[in-house]
CSV table of C-alpha atoms in Angstrom, one decimal:
chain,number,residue,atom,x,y,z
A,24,UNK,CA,96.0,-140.0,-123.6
A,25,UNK,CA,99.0,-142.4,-123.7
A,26,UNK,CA,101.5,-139.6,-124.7
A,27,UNK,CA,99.9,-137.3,-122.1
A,28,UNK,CA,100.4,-139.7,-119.5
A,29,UNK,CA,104.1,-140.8,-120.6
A,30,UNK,CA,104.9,-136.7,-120.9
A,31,UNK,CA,103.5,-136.9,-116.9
A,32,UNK,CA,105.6,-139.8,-116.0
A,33,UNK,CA,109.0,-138.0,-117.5
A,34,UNK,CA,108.3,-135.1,-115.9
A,35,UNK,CA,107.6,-137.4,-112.9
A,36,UNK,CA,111.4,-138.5,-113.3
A,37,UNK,CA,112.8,-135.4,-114.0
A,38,UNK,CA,111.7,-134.4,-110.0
A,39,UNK,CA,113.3,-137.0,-108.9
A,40,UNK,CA,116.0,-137.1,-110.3
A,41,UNK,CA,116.7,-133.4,-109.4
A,42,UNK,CA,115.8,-133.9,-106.3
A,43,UNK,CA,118.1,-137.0,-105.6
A,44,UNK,CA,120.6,-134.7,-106.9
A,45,UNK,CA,119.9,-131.9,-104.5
A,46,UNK,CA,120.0,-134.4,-101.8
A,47,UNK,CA,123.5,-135.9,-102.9
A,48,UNK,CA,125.1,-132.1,-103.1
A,49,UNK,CA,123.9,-130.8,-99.7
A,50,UNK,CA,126.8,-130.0,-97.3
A,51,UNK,CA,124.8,-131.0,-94.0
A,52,UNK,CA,125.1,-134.4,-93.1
A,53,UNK,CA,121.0,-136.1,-94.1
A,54,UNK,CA,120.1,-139.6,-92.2
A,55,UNK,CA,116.5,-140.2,-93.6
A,56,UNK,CA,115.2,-143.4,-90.8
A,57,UNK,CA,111.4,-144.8,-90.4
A,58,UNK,CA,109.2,-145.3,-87.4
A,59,UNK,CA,111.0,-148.4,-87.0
A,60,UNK,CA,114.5,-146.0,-86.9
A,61,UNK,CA,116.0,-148.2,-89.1
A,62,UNK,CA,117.7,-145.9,-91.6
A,63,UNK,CA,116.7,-145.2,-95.1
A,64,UNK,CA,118.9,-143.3,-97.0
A,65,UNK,CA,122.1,-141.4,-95.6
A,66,UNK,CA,123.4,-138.9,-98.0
A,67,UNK,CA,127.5,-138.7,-98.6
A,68,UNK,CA,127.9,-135.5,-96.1
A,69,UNK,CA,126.5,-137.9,-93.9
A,70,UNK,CA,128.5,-141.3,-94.1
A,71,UNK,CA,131.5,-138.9,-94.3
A,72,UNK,CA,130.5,-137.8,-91.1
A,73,UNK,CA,129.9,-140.3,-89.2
A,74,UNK,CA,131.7,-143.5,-91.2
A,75,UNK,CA,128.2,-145.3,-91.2
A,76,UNK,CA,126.9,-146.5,-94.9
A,77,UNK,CA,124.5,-144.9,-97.1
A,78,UNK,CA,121.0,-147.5,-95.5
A,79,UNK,CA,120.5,-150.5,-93.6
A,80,UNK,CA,121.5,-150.3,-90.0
A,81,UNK,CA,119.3,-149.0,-87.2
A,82,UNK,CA,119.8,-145.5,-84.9
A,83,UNK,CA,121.4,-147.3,-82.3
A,84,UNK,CA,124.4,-147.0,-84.8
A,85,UNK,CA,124.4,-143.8,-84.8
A,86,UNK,CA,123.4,-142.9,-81.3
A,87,UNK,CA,127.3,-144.7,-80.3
A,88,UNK,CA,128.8,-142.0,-81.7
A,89,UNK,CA,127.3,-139.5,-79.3
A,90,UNK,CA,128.5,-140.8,-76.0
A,91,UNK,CA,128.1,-137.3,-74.5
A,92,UNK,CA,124.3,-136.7,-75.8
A,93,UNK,CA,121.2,-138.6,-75.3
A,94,UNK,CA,120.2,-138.8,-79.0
A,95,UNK,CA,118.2,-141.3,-78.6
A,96,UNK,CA,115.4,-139.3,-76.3
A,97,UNK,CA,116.1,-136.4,-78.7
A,98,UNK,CA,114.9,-138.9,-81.6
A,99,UNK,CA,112.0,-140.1,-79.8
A,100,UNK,CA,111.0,-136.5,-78.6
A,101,UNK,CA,110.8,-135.5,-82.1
A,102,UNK,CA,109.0,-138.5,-83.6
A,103,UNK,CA,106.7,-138.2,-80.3
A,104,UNK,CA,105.7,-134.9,-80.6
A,105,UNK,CA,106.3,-134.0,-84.3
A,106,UNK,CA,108.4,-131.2,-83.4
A,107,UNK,CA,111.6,-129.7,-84.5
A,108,UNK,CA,114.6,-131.1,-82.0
A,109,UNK,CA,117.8,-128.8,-82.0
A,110,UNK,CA,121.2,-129.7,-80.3
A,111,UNK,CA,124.5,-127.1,-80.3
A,112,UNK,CA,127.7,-128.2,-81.0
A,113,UNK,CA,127.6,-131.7,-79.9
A,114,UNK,CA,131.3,-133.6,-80.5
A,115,UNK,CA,132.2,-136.1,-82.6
A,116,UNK,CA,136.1,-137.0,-82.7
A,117,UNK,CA,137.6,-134.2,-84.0
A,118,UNK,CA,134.3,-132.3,-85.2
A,119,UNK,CA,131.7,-130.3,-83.6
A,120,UNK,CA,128.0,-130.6,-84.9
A,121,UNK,CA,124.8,-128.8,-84.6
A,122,UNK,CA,122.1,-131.3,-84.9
A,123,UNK,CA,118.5,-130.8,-86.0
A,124,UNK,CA,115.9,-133.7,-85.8
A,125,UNK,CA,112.3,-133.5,-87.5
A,126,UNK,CA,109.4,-135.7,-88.0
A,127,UNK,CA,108.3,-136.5,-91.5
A,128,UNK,CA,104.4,-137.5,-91.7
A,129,UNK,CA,101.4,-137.7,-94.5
A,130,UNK,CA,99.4,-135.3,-95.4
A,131,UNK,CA,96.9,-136.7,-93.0
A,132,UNK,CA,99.9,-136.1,-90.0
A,133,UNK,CA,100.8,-139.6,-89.2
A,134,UNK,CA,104.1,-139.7,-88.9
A,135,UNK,CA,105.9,-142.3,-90.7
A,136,UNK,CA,109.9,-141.5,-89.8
A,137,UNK,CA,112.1,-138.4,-89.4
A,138,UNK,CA,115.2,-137.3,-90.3
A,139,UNK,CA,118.5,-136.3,-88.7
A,140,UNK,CA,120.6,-132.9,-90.4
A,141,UNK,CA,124.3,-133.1,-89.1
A,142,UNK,CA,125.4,-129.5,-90.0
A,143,UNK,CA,129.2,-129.1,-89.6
A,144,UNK,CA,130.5,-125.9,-86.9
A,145,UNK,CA,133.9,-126.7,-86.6
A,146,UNK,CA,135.3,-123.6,-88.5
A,147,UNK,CA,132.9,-121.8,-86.4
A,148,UNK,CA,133.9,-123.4,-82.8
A,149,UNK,CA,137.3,-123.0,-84.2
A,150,UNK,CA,137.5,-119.2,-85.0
A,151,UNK,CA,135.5,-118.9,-81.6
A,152,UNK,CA,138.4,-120.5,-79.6
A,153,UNK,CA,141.0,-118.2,-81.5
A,154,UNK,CA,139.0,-115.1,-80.9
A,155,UNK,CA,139.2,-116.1,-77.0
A,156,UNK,CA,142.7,-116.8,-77.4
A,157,UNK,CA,143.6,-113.3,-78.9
A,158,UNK,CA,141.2,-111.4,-76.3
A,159,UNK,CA,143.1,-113.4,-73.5
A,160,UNK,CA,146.7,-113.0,-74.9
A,161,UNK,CA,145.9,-109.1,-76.0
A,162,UNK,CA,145.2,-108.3,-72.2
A,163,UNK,CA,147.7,-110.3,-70.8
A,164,UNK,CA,150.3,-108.0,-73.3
A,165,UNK,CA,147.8,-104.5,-72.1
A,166,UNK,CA,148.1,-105.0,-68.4
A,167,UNK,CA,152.5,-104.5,-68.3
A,168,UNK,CA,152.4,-101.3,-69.6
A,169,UNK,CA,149.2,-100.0,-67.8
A,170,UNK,CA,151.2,-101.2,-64.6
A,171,UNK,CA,154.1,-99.4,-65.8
A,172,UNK,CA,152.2,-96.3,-66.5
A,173,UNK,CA,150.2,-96.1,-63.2
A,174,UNK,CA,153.8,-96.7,-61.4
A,175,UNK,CA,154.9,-93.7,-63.0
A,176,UNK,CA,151.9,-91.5,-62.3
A,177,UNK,CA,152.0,-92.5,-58.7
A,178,UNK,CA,155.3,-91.0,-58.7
A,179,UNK,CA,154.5,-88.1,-60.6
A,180,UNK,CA,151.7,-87.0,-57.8
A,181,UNK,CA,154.1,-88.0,-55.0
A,182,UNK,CA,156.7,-85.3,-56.3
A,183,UNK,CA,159.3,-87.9,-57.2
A,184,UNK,CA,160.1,-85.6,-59.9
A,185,UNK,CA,160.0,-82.4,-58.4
A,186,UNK,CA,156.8,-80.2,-57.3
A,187,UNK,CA,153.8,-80.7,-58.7
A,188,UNK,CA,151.7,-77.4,-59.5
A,189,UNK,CA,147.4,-77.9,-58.9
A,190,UNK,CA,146.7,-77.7,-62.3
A,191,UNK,CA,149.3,-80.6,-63.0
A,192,UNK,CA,148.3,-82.6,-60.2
A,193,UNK,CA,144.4,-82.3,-61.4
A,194,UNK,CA,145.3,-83.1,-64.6
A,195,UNK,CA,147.4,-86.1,-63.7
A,196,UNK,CA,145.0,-87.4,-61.2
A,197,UNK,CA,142.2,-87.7,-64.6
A,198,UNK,CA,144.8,-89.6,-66.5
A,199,UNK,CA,145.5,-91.7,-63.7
A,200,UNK,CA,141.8,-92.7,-63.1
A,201,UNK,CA,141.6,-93.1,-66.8
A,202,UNK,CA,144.1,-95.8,-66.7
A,203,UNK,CA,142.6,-97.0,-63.7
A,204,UNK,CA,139.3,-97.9,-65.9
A,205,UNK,CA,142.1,-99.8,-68.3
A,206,UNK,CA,143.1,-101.5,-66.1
A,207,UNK,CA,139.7,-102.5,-64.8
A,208,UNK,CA,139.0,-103.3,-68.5
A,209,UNK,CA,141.5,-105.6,-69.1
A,210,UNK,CA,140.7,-107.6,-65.9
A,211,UNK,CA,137.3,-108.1,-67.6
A,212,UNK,CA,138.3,-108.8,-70.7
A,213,UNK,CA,140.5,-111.5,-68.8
A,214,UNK,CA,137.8,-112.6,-66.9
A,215,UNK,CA,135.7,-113.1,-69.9
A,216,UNK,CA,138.4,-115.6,-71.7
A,217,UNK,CA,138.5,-117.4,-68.4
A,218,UNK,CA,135.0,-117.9,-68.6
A,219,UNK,CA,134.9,-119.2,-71.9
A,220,UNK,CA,138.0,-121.1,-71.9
A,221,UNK,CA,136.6,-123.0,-68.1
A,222,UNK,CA,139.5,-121.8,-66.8
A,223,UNK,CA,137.7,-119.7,-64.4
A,224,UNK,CA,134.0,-121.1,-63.0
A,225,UNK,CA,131.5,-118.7,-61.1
């Protein structure tokens, strides 16, 4: 019975231990807090994050560093409703974060505390950016020569280079509406960086 009971209680360990581990290596920042919101354990994705140490300090720590969200109501919605709380890219300095709040509880569904999961979208914000950066600066280089093309067909239909026979003018007059729709392209495609960039509001 005694060895039984000692095999249970290393095998006991060995979970934990894995599981400590498990928690130390994830990327995603981990704040672990009670119903008191005084935190429990942070793990190190987390206190690189946000400069705050591994336990013992309170959320109100932590909601300072999101000036721009009201983290606080997002903690309490979560804890109050036991209910997964998601937030996009909020900023923090230099990073941008998605955060995801849940409720932790008994197995009878009391909840006792909750945890906060800072996952890092900075690369993604980043490539983001540079994708509306190449759509904007791509159009910007499209629309000189689709200006310079539609100049020239304009003066291709007027005769400016001699007579123009019907089946040349009908055939000019589909290229030229083709690079018409370019051109109508591009000033969407414009438009769209604009949008994204807040350069231009609706």
């Amino acid at each position: 019975h005694l060895a039984h009971t000692f095999t249970q209680k290393l095998e006991l360990e060995d979970i934990k231990i894995r599981d400590e581990a498990l928690f130390q290596a994830l990327t995603n920042g981990v704040i672990m807090f009670d119903s008191a919101k005084r935190v429990l354990l942070a793990n190190p994705a987390a206190t690189r994050f946000t400069g705050l140490p591994e336990e013992g300090y309170y959320l109100s720590e932590l909601y300072k560093l999101f000036p721009s969200l009201d983290l606080k109501e997002k903690v309490d919605e979560a804890i109050r409703e036991g209910k997964i709380t998601h937030v996009e890219e909020v900023p923090l300095v230099n990073f941008f974060f998605e955060i995801f709040i849940v409720s932790v509880k008994y197995s009878n569904g009391e909840i006792i505390g909750g945890a906060i999961i800072l996952h890092d979208v900075t690369h993604i914000k980043e490539l983001d950016h540079a994708k509306t950066e190449f759509v904007s600066l791509a159009s910007h280089q499209l629309r000189t020569p689709l200006t310079s093309i539609n100049w020239y067909i304009e003066m291709l239909q007027a005769g400016d280079a001699g007579a123009v026979n019907d089946k040349q003018k009908e055939f000019l007059d589909e290229v030229y509406k083709g690079s018409r729709r370019m051109v109508q392209l591009v000033s969407d495609l414009l438009n769209v960086s604009r949008l994204e960039t807040g350069r231009l509001k609706i």
